[in-house]
Amino acid sequence: MYHDDRLLQKSNKRSSFIDGFLHIIFPARCPGCDKVHPIGVRGFCESCRNDLREPEGKLCPYCGKPIQEEEDCCRECRKVSHDFIAGEALWLYTGRLQESMARFKQGKRAEYGEVYGELLWQKKKKWIQSIGQAVLVPVPIYKNRLQRRGYNQAELIAAKLSECAGLPMAENLLIRQRDTKPQKELSRQERRENIRGAFVCGKEASHWLYSSQRCAIIVDDIYTTGSTVDACASVLREVGFEKIFFLCVCVGKTM
C-alpha cells in the first residue's frame, strides 16, 4: 500500500508539472477580456460574467430575440418564412461579447470554442434534449478563409457541444462553395443576396439523414438577421431534413 501511495504521489506531481507546462505554452484565457487564468481555471472571469446579458422577457419564438409584449415575433422573422423551426442563443451580442467574437474569429483565439460549446450544453441542455436525436451541423466557412484563419469557429463550438451532448457532428455535411462578403457590413436585404447559393450538401447527406432521423441542429457563433442560418437550413431541407433547429452563442438585436 505504501509503495502504491508513493507511485500515486509521483503521478500527481508529474501531472501537475505537465499542467503547469501546458499552461505556460497554451494559457487558458477568459473569452470576455482575454486575461490569462490561473492554472486550473477556465471560462469567463467574474467581471465578464457580470457583463453578459441573456435574452430576457418575451422572446421571438423563431430566433429567440427579445421582443415587445404586443409582438408575436421579431421584425426579421415577420418578413421571412424560415426553413428552420426555432433556435436559441446564450447571450445578446453586446459589450464584451462583440470583442470576444472578433478575437475568436480574427485573433487566433481558437480555445474560446471549447468554452462556448461547453456553456451551450450547460445552459441549453433541456432544450437540446427535448429535440431528441439530431446531428450537429456547423456553418462552414470558405476554404480560403479557413486557410487564413486556421480553423472554423462554428466547428470548434460544435465539436465541444458534440462531446458534451453525445450528439454526432457532421462537419462536412454542408460545404461553402463560394466566398462571400462579411455579413456585418451589409443591410438585411444585402445579406440575403450575399449568402444566396453559397452552400451545398456534401456526399454524406444520405448517411446523416438516416442516422439522425432527419433532424439537424445548425451551430454558429452569431445570429443577426438569420440570413446565414436560413441559407443553411434551406439546403438541408432540400436534401430531406424535416426538423431543423439552430444554436448560437450570441443573438443580435432586431435591425
Coordinates of C-alpha atoms in Angstrom, one line a residue:
M1 CA 0.0 0.0 0.0
Y2 CA 2.8 2.4 0.9
H3 CA 4.5 1.7 -2.4
D4 CA 1.3 2.4 -4.3
D5 CA 0.9 5.7 -2.4
R6 CA 4.3 6.8 -3.4
L7 CA 3.6 6.0 -7.0
L8 CA 0.3 7.9 -6.8
Q9 CA 2.2 11.0 -5.4
K10 CA 4.8 10.8 -8.1
S11 CA 2.0 10.6 -10.7
N12 CA 0.2 13.6 -9.3
K13 CA 3.4 15.6 -9.2
R14 CA 4.1 14.7 -12.8
S15 CA 0.5 15.6 -13.8
S16 CA 0.8 19.0 -12.0
F17 CA 4.1 19.7 -13.8
I18 CA 2.6 18.8 -17.2
D19 CA -0.4 21.0 -16.5
G20 CA 1.8 23.9 -15.5
F21 CA 4.0 23.5 -18.6
L22 CA 1.0 23.4 -20.9
H23 CA -0.5 26.4 -19.1
I24 CA 2.7 28.4 -20.0
I25 CA 2.6 27.3 -23.6
F26 CA -1.2 27.3 -24.0
P27 CA -2.6 29.5 -21.2
A28 CA -6.4 29.4 -20.6
R29 CA -7.9 32.8 -21.1
C30 CA -11.2 34.5 -20.2
P31 CA -13.1 34.8 -23.5
G32 CA -14.5 38.1 -22.3
C33 CA -11.4 40.1 -21.5
D34 CA -8.7 37.7 -22.8
K35 CA -6.8 37.8 -19.5
V36 CA -4.8 34.7 -18.6
H37 CA -6.5 32.5 -15.9
P38 CA -4.6 30.8 -13.0
I39 CA -3.8 27.2 -13.6
G40 CA -6.9 25.0 -13.4
V41 CA -9.3 27.9 -14.1
R42 CA -11.2 28.3 -17.3
G43 CA -14.3 30.0 -18.7
F44 CA -15.4 33.6 -18.0
C45 CA -13.9 35.6 -15.2
E46 CA -16.3 37.1 -12.6
S47 CA -16.2 40.6 -14.0
C48 CA -17.0 39.4 -17.5
R49 CA -19.8 37.1 -16.3
N50 CA -21.5 40.1 -14.8
D51 CA -21.3 41.8 -18.2
L52 CA -23.0 39.0 -20.1
R53 CA -26.7 39.6 -20.9
E54 CA -29.0 36.7 -21.6
P55 CA -32.1 37.3 -23.8
E56 CA -34.9 38.2 -21.3
G57 CA -38.6 38.9 -21.2
K58 CA -40.7 37.9 -24.2
L59 CA -38.7 36.3 -26.9
C60 CA -39.3 35.7 -30.6
P61 CA -40.5 32.0 -30.9
Y62 CA -38.3 31.6 -34.0
C63 CA -35.0 33.2 -33.3
G64 CA -35.1 34.0 -29.6
K65 CA -34.5 37.7 -29.9
P66 CA -36.2 39.9 -27.2
I67 CA -39.5 41.4 -28.5
Q68 CA -42.2 43.7 -27.2
E69 CA -45.1 42.2 -25.3
E70 CA -47.5 43.1 -28.1
E71 CA -45.4 41.4 -30.8
D72 CA -45.9 37.8 -31.9
C73 CA -42.3 37.6 -33.3
C74 CA -39.4 39.9 -34.2
R75 CA -39.3 42.2 -37.3
E76 CA -37.0 39.9 -39.3
C77 CA -39.0 36.8 -38.7
R78 CA -42.2 38.5 -39.6
K79 CA -40.8 39.3 -43.0
V80 CA -39.2 35.9 -43.8
S81 CA -40.5 32.3 -43.9
H82 CA -37.8 30.3 -42.3
D83 CA -36.8 26.7 -43.2
F84 CA -35.8 26.1 -39.6
I85 CA -38.3 25.5 -36.8
A86 CA -36.7 27.6 -34.0
G87 CA -33.3 28.4 -32.4
E88 CA -31.7 29.7 -29.2
A89 CA -28.6 31.6 -28.2
L90 CA -26.8 32.1 -24.9
W91 CA -26.3 35.9 -24.8
L92 CA -27.1 39.1 -26.6
Y93 CA -24.4 40.3 -28.9
T94 CA -23.4 43.3 -26.9
G95 CA -20.4 44.7 -24.9
R96 CA -17.6 42.3 -24.3
L97 CA -19.2 39.6 -26.4
Q98 CA -18.6 41.7 -29.5
E99 CA -14.9 42.0 -28.7
S100 CA -14.8 38.3 -27.8
M101 CA -16.3 37.2 -31.1
A102 CA -13.8 39.4 -33.0
R103 CA -10.9 37.8 -31.2
F104 CA -12.4 34.3 -31.7
K105 CA -12.6 34.7 -35.4
Q106 CA -9.8 37.1 -36.3
G107 CA -7.4 37.0 -33.2
K108 CA -6.3 33.3 -33.2
R109 CA -8.3 32.5 -30.0
A110 CA -9.4 29.1 -31.1
E111 CA -9.5 28.0 -27.4
Y112 CA -12.7 30.1 -26.9
G113 CA -14.6 27.5 -28.9
E114 CA -14.4 24.9 -26.1
V115 CA -15.7 27.3 -23.5
Y116 CA -18.7 28.4 -25.7
G117 CA -19.5 24.8 -26.7
E118 CA -19.5 23.6 -23.0
L119 CA -21.6 26.6 -21.9
L120 CA -24.2 25.9 -24.7
W121 CA -24.6 22.4 -23.3
Q122 CA -24.8 23.6 -19.7
K123 CA -27.4 26.3 -20.3
K124 CA -29.3 24.7 -23.2
K125 CA -29.3 21.1 -22.1
K126 CA -33.0 20.7 -21.6
W127 CA -33.8 22.4 -24.9
I128 CA -31.3 20.2 -26.8
Q129 CA -32.6 17.0 -25.1
S130 CA -36.2 18.0 -25.9
I131 CA -35.3 17.8 -29.6
G132 CA -34.1 14.3 -29.3
Q133 CA -31.9 12.5 -31.8
A134 CA -30.2 15.0 -34.1
V135 CA -26.9 15.8 -35.9
L136 CA -25.0 19.0 -35.2
V137 CA -24.1 20.9 -38.4
P138 CA -21.6 23.7 -38.0
V139 CA -21.9 26.5 -40.5
P140 CA -18.9 26.1 -42.9
I141 CA -16.5 28.8 -44.0
Y142 CA -14.9 29.1 -47.4
K143 CA -11.6 27.2 -48.0
N144 CA -9.5 30.4 -48.5
R145 CA -10.8 31.9 -45.2
L146 CA -10.2 28.5 -43.5
Q147 CA -6.6 28.5 -44.6
R148 CA -6.0 32.1 -43.4
R149 CA -7.7 31.6 -40.1
G150 CA -6.6 28.1 -39.4
Y151 CA -10.0 26.9 -38.1
N152 CA -13.7 27.2 -38.5
Q153 CA -15.1 28.8 -35.3
A154 CA -18.5 27.2 -35.7
E155 CA -16.9 23.8 -36.0
L156 CA -14.9 24.3 -32.7
I157 CA -18.1 25.2 -30.9
A158 CA -20.0 22.2 -32.4
A159 CA -17.2 19.8 -31.6
K160 CA -17.3 20.6 -27.9
L161 CA -21.0 20.6 -27.8
S162 CA -21.0 17.2 -29.6
E163 CA -18.6 15.9 -26.9
C164 CA -20.8 17.2 -24.0
A165 CA -24.2 16.2 -25.5
G166 CA -23.2 12.9 -27.1
L167 CA -24.6 14.0 -30.4
P168 CA -22.8 13.4 -33.7
M169 CA -21.2 16.3 -35.6
A170 CA -21.3 16.4 -39.4
E171 CA -18.5 18.9 -40.2
N172 CA -18.7 18.1 -43.9
L173 CA -22.4 17.9 -44.4
L174 CA -22.6 21.5 -45.6
I175 CA -20.0 22.9 -47.9
R176 CA -19.4 26.6 -48.6
Q177 CA -18.9 26.6 -52.4
R178 CA -18.0 30.3 -52.8
D179 CA -16.6 33.1 -50.7
T180 CA -18.9 35.9 -49.6
K181 CA -18.6 39.4 -48.2
P182 CA -18.6 39.8 -44.4
Q183 CA -22.3 39.9 -43.4
K184 CA -21.7 42.6 -40.8
E185 CA -21.0 45.1 -43.5
L186 CA -24.3 44.6 -45.3
S187 CA -28.0 45.5 -44.9
R188 CA -30.7 42.9 -44.2
Q189 CA -31.5 42.5 -47.9
E190 CA -27.9 42.6 -49.0
R191 CA -27.1 39.8 -46.5
R192 CA -29.7 37.5 -48.1
E193 CA -28.4 38.2 -51.6
N194 CA -24.8 37.8 -50.5
I195 CA -25.4 34.4 -49.0
R196 CA -27.8 33.1 -51.6
G197 CA -26.4 29.9 -53.2
A198 CA -23.3 29.9 -51.1
F199 CA -23.9 26.4 -49.5
V200 CA -24.4 22.9 -50.9
C201 CA -24.7 19.5 -49.3
G202 CA -21.8 17.0 -49.3
K203 CA -22.0 13.4 -50.5
E204 CA -22.6 12.1 -47.0
A205 CA -26.1 13.7 -46.7
S206 CA -27.9 10.4 -47.0
H207 CA -26.0 8.9 -44.2
W208 CA -26.9 11.7 -41.8
L209 CA -30.5 11.7 -42.9
Y210 CA -30.8 8.1 -41.8
S211 CA -28.8 8.2 -38.6
S212 CA -30.3 11.5 -37.3
Q213 CA -33.9 10.7 -38.1
R214 CA -33.9 13.7 -40.5
C215 CA -33.2 16.2 -37.6
A216 CA -30.4 18.7 -37.6
I217 CA -29.2 21.5 -35.3
I218 CA -27.2 24.2 -37.1
V219 CA -24.4 25.6 -34.9
D220 CA -22.9 29.1 -35.4
D221 CA -21.3 31.8 -33.4
I222 CA -23.7 34.8 -34.1
Y223 CA -27.3 35.1 -35.3
T224 CA -28.2 38.5 -36.5
T225 CA -30.8 38.7 -39.4
G226 CA -30.8 34.9 -39.8
S227 CA -29.6 35.0 -43.4
T228 CA -26.8 32.5 -43.0
V229 CA -28.8 30.1 -40.9
D230 CA -31.7 30.3 -43.4
A231 CA -29.4 29.6 -46.3
C232 CA -28.0 26.5 -44.5
A233 CA -31.5 25.3 -43.4
S234 CA -32.8 25.7 -47.0
V235 CA -30.1 23.4 -48.4
L236 CA -30.7 20.8 -45.6
R237 CA -34.4 21.0 -46.3
E238 CA -33.9 20.3 -50.0
V239 CA -32.0 17.1 -49.3
G240 CA -34.6 15.7 -46.9
F241 CA -34.1 17.0 -43.4
E242 CA -37.5 17.6 -41.9
K243 CA -36.7 19.1 -38.5
I244 CA -34.1 21.9 -38.4
F245 CA -33.1 24.0 -35.4
F246 CA -30.1 26.3 -34.6
L247 CA -27.9 27.1 -31.7
C248 CA -25.7 30.2 -31.5
V249 CA -23.5 31.8 -28.9
C250 CA -24.9 35.3 -29.5
V251 CA -28.0 36.8 -30.9
G252 CA -28.1 40.3 -32.3
K253 CA -30.7 43.0 -31.9
T254 CA -33.5 43.4 -34.4
M255 CA -32.2 45.5 -37.3

